[in-house]
Amino acid sequence: MIHCNLVASLLLLSLSVSGTTNRSELQCVQMIRVPRNTVFRARVMTELKINCTITQHGCHRSPQVSWCKIYGNHCKALNLSNYIETEWKEMTEHKGMAFLTFLKLSMEDAGLYRCKEGDNSVSHVINVTVTGDMNTSPKNDLQWVWPYVYICTGIAGLVLVMAVTLLYAVRRQGRKSTGKDMACKNQCIKTQKSDLLLPPHLCLNSDLLTSVIYRV
């Protein structure tokens, strides 16, 4: 009789605990928050950390977070390795953040990922984009410079052409002025020669003559 009463008490206690646990689990609400069209971009062989935020209310356990990568219609669970790590950080009493860290990105790491909590809650797709290898990435990073180089080169060429044109015009103008001066000087010399009254025995060298004054 005592044995039967003990068994019945243990049964009632287990049912009571089970009912409390079930009610607690029913009150636990967890939500994964990842914005649509989320994209993470990094170069190969660098570290990249992606994340998803999880909010929970009425829960008495830590979130059971896992990550998977999409292949076709299936999201295959990730196997942790020396190059992939997961981390959970509590931000507030009702919110935390799950991280997936790629320690050394490779081209094979590019793709679509999801964050999961348990078996029911799944996040939106997270797009991981991996840019080219380390040897070509610096060139790609400098592609935006080339349009400015072309513009500056064009401006410098235009300024050079304008400077050469101006110099040529100044020199040509100087030559014209010199020619006019020489013509005027020659004309003055001829005029002076024609106006001179020279004795018959006096012969002048036209190359040395600048002015002669004859007095009677």
C-alpha positions as protocol buffer text, in pm:
chain_id: "A"
residue {
  index: 1
  type: MET
  ca { x: 0 y: 0 z: 0 }
}
residue {
  index: 2
  type: ILE
  ca { x: 280 y: 238 z: 93 }
}
residue {
  index: 3
  type: HIS
  ca { x: 463 y: 140 z: -220 }
}
residue {
  index: 4
  type: CYS
  ca { x: 162 y: 223 z: -437 }
}
residue {
  index: 5
  type: ASN
  ca { x: 122 y: 564 z: -270 }
}
residue {
  index: 6
  type: LEU
  ca { x: 490 y: 646 z: -335 }
}
residue {
  index: 7
  type: VAL
  ca { x: 460 y: 555 z: -702 }
}
residue {
  index: 8
  type: ALA
  ca { x: 148 y: 767 z: -738 }
}
residue {
  index: 9
  type: SER
  ca { x: 318 y: 1065 z: -574 }
}
residue {
  index: 10
  type: LEU
  ca { x: 617 y: 1043 z: -803 }
}
residue {
  index: 11
  type: LEU
  ca { x: 388 y: 1019 z: -1105 }
}
residue {
  index: 12
  type: LEU
  ca { x: 192 y: 1328 z: -1002 }
}
residue {
  index: 13
  type: LEU
  ca { x: 516 y: 1518 z: -937 }
}
residue {
  index: 14
  type: SER
  ca { x: 655 y: 1430 z: -1279 }
}
residue {
  index: 15
  type: LEU
  ca { x: 330 y: 1533 z: -1447 }
}
residue {
  index: 16
  type: SER
  ca { x: 335 y: 1859 z: -1258 }
}
residue {
  index: 17
  type: VAL
  ca { x: 696 y: 1933 z: -1357 }
}
residue {
  index: 18
  type: SER
  ca { x: 623 y: 1832 z: -1715 }
}
residue {
  index: 19
  type: GLY
  ca { x: 320 y: 2059 z: -1728 }
}
residue {
  index: 20
  type: THR
  ca { x: 519 y: 2350 z: -1589 }
}
residue {
  index: 21
  type: THR
  ca { x: 798 y: 2293 z: -1840 }
}
residue {
  index: 22
  type: ASN
  ca { x: 553 y: 2268 z: -2129 }
}
residue {
  index: 23
  type: ARG
  ca { x: 380 y: 2589 z: -2022 }
}
residue {
  index: 24
  type: SER
  ca { x: 719 y: 2760 z: -1991 }
}
residue {
  index: 25
  type: GLU
  ca { x: 820 y: 2645 z: -2339 }
}
residue {
  index: 26
  type: LEU
  ca { x: 489 y: 2761 z: -2482 }
}
residue {
  index: 27
  type: GLN
  ca { x: 546 y: 3107 z: -2334 }
}
residue {
  index: 28
  type: CYS
  ca { x: 898 y: 3129 z: -2484 }
}
residue {
  index: 29
  type: VAL
  ca { x: 898 y: 3343 z: -2799 }
}
residue {
  index: 30
  type: GLN
  ca { x: 1218 y: 3383 z: -2998 }
}
residue {
  index: 31
  type: MET
  ca { x: 1259 y: 3581 z: -3319 }
}
residue {
  index: 32
  type: ILE
  ca { x: 1553 y: 3607 z: -3559 }
}
residue {
  index: 33
  type: ARG
  ca { x: 1603 y: 3952 z: -3708 }
}
residue {
  index: 34
  type: VAL
  ca { x: 1807 y: 3979 z: -4027 }
}
residue {
  index: 35
  type: PRO
  ca { x: 1719 y: 4252 z: -4281 }
}
residue {
  index: 36
  type: ARG
  ca { x: 1624 y: 4140 z: -4628 }
}
residue {
  index: 37
  type: ASN
  ca { x: 1893 y: 4159 z: -4897 }
}
residue {
  index: 38
  type: THR
  ca { x: 2175 y: 4160 z: -4640 }
}
residue {
  index: 39
  type: VAL
  ca { x: 2514 y: 4145 z: -4813 }
}
residue {
  index: 40
  type: PHE
  ca { x: 2861 y: 4106 z: -4663 }
}
residue {
  index: 41
  type: ARG
  ca { x: 3158 y: 4168 z: -4894 }
}
residue {
  index: 42
  type: ALA
  ca { x: 3529 y: 4104 z: -4827 }
}
residue {
  index: 43
  type: ARG
  ca { x: 3850 y: 4006 z: -5001 }
}
residue {
  index: 44
  type: VAL
  ca { x: 3983 y: 3655 z: -5013 }
}
residue {
  index: 45
  type: MET
  ca { x: 4219 y: 3548 z: -4729 }
}
residue {
  index: 46
  type: THR
  ca { x: 4079 y: 3815 z: -4494 }
}
residue {
  index: 47
  type: GLU
  ca { x: 3856 y: 3776 z: -4189 }
}
residue {
  index: 48
  type: LEU
  ca { x: 3480 y: 3824 z: -4223 }
}
residue {
  index: 49
  type: LYS
  ca { x: 3221 y: 3817 z: -3945 }
}
residue {
  index: 50
  type: ILE
  ca { x: 2850 y: 3793 z: -4024 }
}
residue {
  index: 51
  type: ASN
  ca { x: 2572 y: 3807 z: -3765 }
}
residue {
  index: 52
  type: CYS
  ca { x: 2204 y: 3772 z: -3689 }
}
residue {
  index: 53
  type: THR
  ca { x: 2012 y: 3925 z: -3399 }
}
residue {
  index: 54
  type: ILE
  ca { x: 1781 y: 3712 z: -3184 }
}
residue {
  index: 55
  type: THR
  ca { x: 1519 y: 3851 z: -2947 }
}
residue {
  index: 56
  type: GLN
  ca { x: 1350 y: 3632 z: -2685 }
}
residue {
  index: 57
  type: HIS
  ca { x: 1069 y: 3683 z: -2436 }
}
residue {
  index: 58
  type: GLY
  ca { x: 953 y: 3446 z: -2165 }
}
residue {
  index: 59
  type: CYS
  ca { x: 1243 y: 3208 z: -2228 }
}
residue {
  index: 60
  type: HIS
  ca { x: 1449 y: 3038 z: -1958 }
}
residue {
  index: 61
  type: ARG
  ca { x: 1724 y: 2904 z: -2184 }
}
residue {
  index: 62
  type: SER
  ca { x: 1988 y: 3040 z: -2415 }
}
residue {
  index: 63
  type: PRO
  ca { x: 1912 y: 3031 z: -2789 }
}
residue {
  index: 64
  type: GLN
  ca { x: 2028 y: 2722 z: -2973 }
}
residue {
  index: 65
  type: VAL
  ca { x: 2182 y: 2890 z: -3278 }
}
residue {
  index: 66
  type: SER
  ca { x: 2316 y: 2711 z: -3583 }
}
residue {
  index: 67
  type: TRP
  ca { x: 2422 y: 2816 z: -3932 }
}
residue {
  index: 68
  type: CYS
  ca { x: 2368 y: 2662 z: -4272 }
}
residue {
  index: 69
  type: LYS
  ca { x: 2464 y: 2732 z: -4633 }
}
residue {
  index: 70
  type: ILE
  ca { x: 2214 y: 2710 z: -4917 }
}
residue {
  index: 71
  type: TYR
  ca { x: 2277 y: 2457 z: -5192 }
}
residue {
  index: 72
  type: GLY
  ca { x: 1988 y: 2457 z: -5436 }
}
residue {
  index: 73
  type: ASN
  ca { x: 1670 y: 2401 z: -5235 }
}
residue {
  index: 74
  type: HIS
  ca { x: 1846 y: 2281 z: -4921 }
}
residue {
  index: 75
  type: CYS
  ca { x: 2032 y: 2461 z: -4645 }
}
residue {
  index: 76
  type: LYS
  ca { x: 2319 y: 2236 z: -4540 }
}
residue {
  index: 77
  type: ALA
  ca { x: 2447 y: 2266 z: -4181 }
}
residue {
  index: 78
  type: LEU
  ca { x: 2799 y: 2408 z: -4153 }
}
residue {
  index: 79
  type: ASN
  ca { x: 3076 y: 2197 z: -4011 }
}
residue {
  index: 80
  type: LEU
  ca { x: 3299 y: 2403 z: -3785 }
}
residue {
  index: 81
  type: SER
  ca { x: 3668 y: 2394 z: -3873 }
}
residue {
  index: 82
  type: ASN
  ca { x: 3990 y: 2583 z: -3814 }
}
residue {
  index: 83
  type: TYR
  ca { x: 3866 y: 2851 z: -4051 }
}
residue {
  index: 84
  type: ILE
  ca { x: 3509 y: 2894 z: -3922 }
}
residue {
  index: 85
  type: GLU
  ca { x: 3397 y: 2989 z: -3571 }
}
residue {
  index: 86
  type: THR
  ca { x: 3062 y: 3066 z: -3407 }
}
residue {
  index: 87
  type: GLU
  ca { x: 2997 y: 3298 z: -3115 }
}
residue {
  index: 88
  type: TRP
  ca { x: 2702 y: 3415 z: -2904 }
}
residue {
  index: 89
  type: LYS
  ca { x: 2690 y: 3749 z: -2724 }
}
residue {
  index: 90
  type: GLU
  ca { x: 2410 y: 3873 z: -2499 }
}
residue {
  index: 91
  type: MET
  ca { x: 2338 y: 4239 z: -2560 }
}
residue {
  index: 92
  type: THR
  ca { x: 2043 y: 4288 z: -2323 }
}
residue {
  index: 93
  type: GLU
  ca { x: 1819 y: 4066 z: -2114 }
}
residue {
  index: 94
  type: HIS
  ca { x: 1597 y: 3994 z: -2413 }
}
residue {
  index: 95
  type: LYS
  ca { x: 1835 y: 4031 z: -2705 }
}
residue {
  index: 96
  type: GLY
  ca { x: 2156 y: 3873 z: -2823 }
}
residue {
  index: 97
  type: MET
  ca { x: 2365 y: 3836 z: -3136 }
}
residue {
  index: 98
  type: ALA
  ca { x: 2498 y: 3524 z: -3303 }
}
residue {
  index: 99
  type: PHE
  ca { x: 2819 y: 3551 z: -3508 }
}
residue {
  index: 100
  type: LEU
  ca { x: 2968 y: 3335 z: -3780 }
}
residue {
  index: 101
  type: THR
  ca { x: 3335 y: 3420 z: -3839 }
}
residue {
  index: 102
  type: PHE
  ca { x: 3539 y: 3322 z: -4144 }
}
residue {
  index: 103
  type: LEU
  ca { x: 3900 y: 3348 z: -4030 }
}
residue {
  index: 104
  type: LYS
  ca { x: 4046 y: 3318 z: -4381 }
}
residue {
  index: 105
  type: LEU
  ca { x: 3798 y: 3369 z: -4661 }
}
residue {
  index: 106
  type: SER
  ca { x: 3825 y: 3160 z: -4974 }
}
residue {
  index: 107
  type: MET
  ca { x: 3633 y: 3179 z: -5300 }
}
residue {
  index: 108
  type: GLU
  ca { x: 3442 y: 2867 z: -5192 }
}
residue {
  index: 109
  type: ASP
  ca { x: 3297 y: 3058 z: -4894 }
}
residue {
  index: 110
  type: ALA
  ca { x: 3095 y: 3283 z: -5124 }
}
residue {
  index: 111
  type: GLY
  ca { x: 2723 y: 3202 z: -5120 }
}
residue {
  index: 112
  type: LEU
  ca { x: 2397 y: 3233 z: -4929 }
}
residue {
  index: 113
  type: TYR
  ca { x: 2371 y: 3160 z: -4556 }
}
residue {
  index: 114
  type: ARG
  ca { x: 2096 y: 3138 z: -4296 }
}
residue {
  index: 115
  type: CYS
  ca { x: 2089 y: 3164 z: -3919 }
}
residue {
  index: 116
  type: LYS
  ca { x: 1865 y: 2913 z: -3737 }
}
residue {
  index: 117
  type: GLU
  ca { x: 1731 y: 2892 z: -3383 }
}
residue {
  index: 118
  type: GLY
  ca { x: 1629 y: 2540 z: -3296 }
}
residue {
  index: 119
  type: ASP
  ca { x: 1434 y: 2366 z: -3569 }
}
residue {
  index: 120
  type: ASN
  ca { x: 1165 y: 2625 z: -3638 }
}
residue {
  index: 121
  type: SER
  ca { x: 1302 y: 2981 z: -3659 }
}
residue {
  index: 122
  type: VAL
  ca { x: 1506 y: 3064 z: -3970 }
}
residue {
  index: 123
  type: SER
  ca { x: 1649 y: 3399 z: -4077 }
}
residue {
  index: 124
  type: HIS
  ca { x: 1640 y: 3571 z: -4412 }
}
residue {
  index: 125
  type: VAL
  ca { x: 1923 y: 3495 z: -4654 }
}
residue {
  index: 126
  type: ILE
  ca { x: 2265 y: 3649 z: -4587 }
}
residue {
  index: 127
  type: ASN
  ca { x: 2471 y: 3696 z: -4904 }
}
residue {
  index: 128
  type: VAL
  ca { x: 2848 y: 3655 z: -4864 }
}
residue {
  index: 129
  type: THR
  ca { x: 3048 y: 3794 z: -5158 }
}
residue {
  index: 130
  type: VAL
  ca { x: 3420 y: 3724 z: -5190 }
}
residue {
  index: 131
  type: THR
  ca { x: 3624 y: 3950 z: -5419 }
}
residue {
  index: 132
  type: GLY
  ca { x: 3932 y: 3840 z: -5619 }
}
residue {
  index: 133
  type: ASP
  ca { x: 4267 y: 3718 z: -5494 }
}
residue {
  index: 134
  type: MET
  ca { x: 4515 y: 3930 z: -5301 }
}
residue {
  index: 135
  type: ASN
  ca { x: 4731 y: 3993 z: -5608 }
}
residue {
  index: 136
  type: THR
  ca { x: 4455 y: 4153 z: -5812 }
}
residue {
  index: 137
  type: SER
  ca { x: 4247 y: 4320 z: -5541 }
}
residue {
  index: 138
  type: PRO
  ca { x: 4470 y: 4630 z: -5502 }
}
residue {
  index: 139
  type: LYS
  ca { x: 4428 y: 4700 z: -5874 }
}
residue {
  index: 140
  type: ASN
  ca { x: 4054 y: 4661 z: -5843 }
}
residue {
  index: 141
  type: ASP
  ca { x: 4049 y: 4894 z: -5545 }
}
residue {
  index: 142
  type: LEU
  ca { x: 4221 y: 5166 z: -5753 }
}
residue {
  index: 143
  type: GLN
  ca { x: 3986 y: 5147 z: -6049 }
}
residue {
  index: 144
  type: TRP
  ca { x: 3801 y: 5458 z: -5929 }
}
residue {
  index: 145
  type: VAL
  ca { x: 4123 y: 5663 z: -5959 }
}
residue {
  index: 146
  type: TRP
  ca { x: 4164 y: 5625 z: -6335 }
}
residue {
  index: 147
  type: PRO
  ca { x: 3881 y: 5862 z: -6445 }
}
residue {
  index: 148
  type: TYR
  ca { x: 4038 y: 6139 z: -6235 }
}
residue {
  index: 149
  type: VAL
  ca { x: 4381 y: 6063 z: -6384 }
}
residue {
  index: 150
  type: TYR
  ca { x: 4237 y: 6098 z: -6734 }
}
residue {
  index: 151
  type: ILE
  ca { x: 4065 y: 6426 z: -6646 }
}
residue {
  index: 152
  type: CYS
  ca { x: 4379 y: 6575 z: -6489 }
}
residue {
  index: 153
  type: THR
  ca { x: 4589 y: 6464 z: -6787 }
}
residue {
  index: 154
  type: GLY
  ca { x: 4344 y: 6629 z: -7026 }
}
residue {
  index: 155
  type: ILE
  ca { x: 4348 y: 6954 z: -6830 }
}
residue {
  index: 156
  type: ALA
  ca { x: 4729 y: 6954 z: -6815 }
}
residue {
  index: 157
  type: GLY
  ca { x: 4749 y: 6896 z: -7192 }
}
residue {
  index: 158
  type: LEU
  ca { x: 4504 y: 7179 z: -7259 }
}
residue {
  index: 159
  type: VAL
  ca { x: 4702 y: 7419 z: -7038 }
}
residue {
  index: 160
  type: LEU
  ca { x: 5025 y: 7320 z: -7215 }
}
residue {
  index: 161
  type: VAL
  ca { x: 4872 y: 7384 z: -7559 }
}
residue {
  index: 162
  type: MET
  ca { x: 4742 y: 7724 z: -7447 }
}
residue {
  index: 163
  type: ALA
  ca { x: 5084 y: 7817 z: -7303 }
}
residue {
  index: 164
  type: VAL
  ca { x: 5265 y: 7719 z: -7625 }
}
residue {
  index: 165
  type: THR
  ca { x: 5012 y: 7909 z: -7837 }
}
residue {
  index: 166
  type: LEU
  ca { x: 5048 y: 8221 z: -7621 }
}
residue {
  index: 167
  type: LEU
  ca { x: 5429 y: 8203 z: -7634 }
}
residue {
  index: 168
  type: TYR
  ca { x: 5422 y: 8165 z: -8012 }
}
residue {
  index: 169
  type: ALA
  ca { x: 5190 y: 8465 z: -8047 }
}
residue {
  index: 170
  type: VAL
  ca { x: 5413 y: 8681 z: -7824 }
}
residue {
  index: 171
  type: ARG
  ca { x: 5728 y: 8589 z: -8019 }
}
residue {
  index: 172
  type: ARG
  ca { x: 5555 y: 8650 z: -8350 }
}
residue {
  index: 173
  type: GLN
  ca { x: 5434 y: 8987 z: -8232 }
}
residue {
  index: 174
  type: GLY
  ca { x: 5789 y: 9069 z: -8120 }
}
residue {
  index: 175
  type: ARG
  ca { x: 5925 y: 8978 z: -8463 }
}
residue {
  index: 176
  type: LYS
  ca { x: 5668 y: 9200 z: -8634 }
}
residue {
  index: 177
  type: SER
  ca { x: 5761 y: 9492 z: -8407 }
}
residue {
  index: 178
  type: THR
  ca { x: 6134 y: 9439 z: -8480 }
}
residue {
  index: 179
  type: GLY
  ca { x: 6067 y: 9430 z: -8854 }
}
residue {
  index: 180
  type: LYS
  ca { x: 5869 y: 9751 z: -8837 }
}
residue {
  index: 181
  type: ASP
  ca { x: 6143 y: 9920 z: -8635 }
}
residue {
  index: 182
  type: MET
  ca { x: 6410 y: 9813 z: -8884 }
}
residue {
  index: 183
  type: ALA
  ca { x: 6202 y: 9935 z: -9177 }
}
residue {
  index: 184
  type: CYS
  ca { x: 6141 y: 10266 z: -9005 }
}
residue {
  index: 185
  type: LYS
  ca { x: 6513 y: 10300 z: -8926 }
}
residue {
  index: 186
  type: ASN
  ca { x: 6615 y: 10229 z: -9284 }
}
residue {
  index: 187
  type: GLN
  ca { x: 6359 y: 10478 z: -9410 }
}
residue {
  index: 188
  type: CYS
  ca { x: 6494 y: 10741 z: -9174 }
}
residue {
  index: 189
  type: ILE
  ca { x: 6851 y: 10674 z: -9292 }
}
residue {
  index: 190
  type: LYS
  ca { x: 6748 y: 10708 z: -9658 }
}
residue {
  index: 191
  type: THR
  ca { x: 6568 y: 11031 z: -9580 }
}
residue {
  index: 192
  type: GLN
  ca { x: 6871 y: 11167 z: -9400 }
}
residue {
  index: 193
  type: LYS
  ca { x: 7097 y: 11068 z: -9690 }
}
residue {
  index: 194
  type: SER
  ca { x: 6876 y: 11243 z: -9944 }
}
residue {
  index: 195
  type: ASP
  ca { x: 6866 y: 11562 z: -9741 }
}
residue {
  index: 196
  type: LEU
  ca { x: 7243 y: 11595 z: -9700 }
}
residue {
  index: 197
  type: LEU
  ca { x: 7440 y: 11847 z: -9908 }
}
residue {
  index: 198
  type: LEU
  ca { x: 7779 y: 11692 z: -9941 }
}
residue {
  index: 199
  type: PRO
  ca { x: 8093 y: 11822 z: -10117 }
}
residue {
  index: 200
  type: PRO
  ca { x: 8182 y: 11634 z: -10436 }
}
residue {
  index: 201
  type: HIS
  ca { x: 8500 y: 11494 z: -10285 }
}
residue {
  index: 202
  type: LEU
  ca { x: 8320 y: 11351 z: -9976 }
}
residue {
  index: 203
  type: CYS
  ca { x: 8215 y: 10985 z: -9996 }
}
residue {
  index: 204
  type: LEU
  ca { x: 8011 y: 10833 z: -9716 }
}
residue {
  index: 205
  type: ASN
  ca { x: 7981 y: 10469 z: -9620 }
}
residue {
  index: 206
  type: SER
  ca { x: 7606 y: 10399 z: -9596 }
}
residue {
  index: 207
  type: ASP
  ca { x: 7663 y: 10125 z: -9339 }
}
residue {
  index: 208
  type: LEU
  ca { x: 7835 y: 10357 z: -9096 }
}
residue {
  index: 209
  type: LEU
  ca { x: 7633 y: 10670 z: -9155 }
}
residue {
  index: 210
  type: THR
  ca { x: 7378 y: 10755 z: -8893 }
}
residue {
  index: 211
  type: SER
  ca { x: 7364 y: 11133 z: -8923 }
}
residue {
  index: 212
  type: VAL
  ca { x: 7576 y: 11400 z: -9080 }
}
residue {
  index: 213
  type: ILE
  ca { x: 7550 y: 11770 z: -9012 }
}
residue {
  index: 214
  type: TYR
  ca { x: 7686 y: 11993 z: -9288 }
}
residue {
  index: 215
  type: ARG
  ca { x: 7751 y: 12352 z: -9215 }
}
residue {
  index: 216
  type: VAL
  ca { x: 7832 y: 12619 z: -9479 }
}
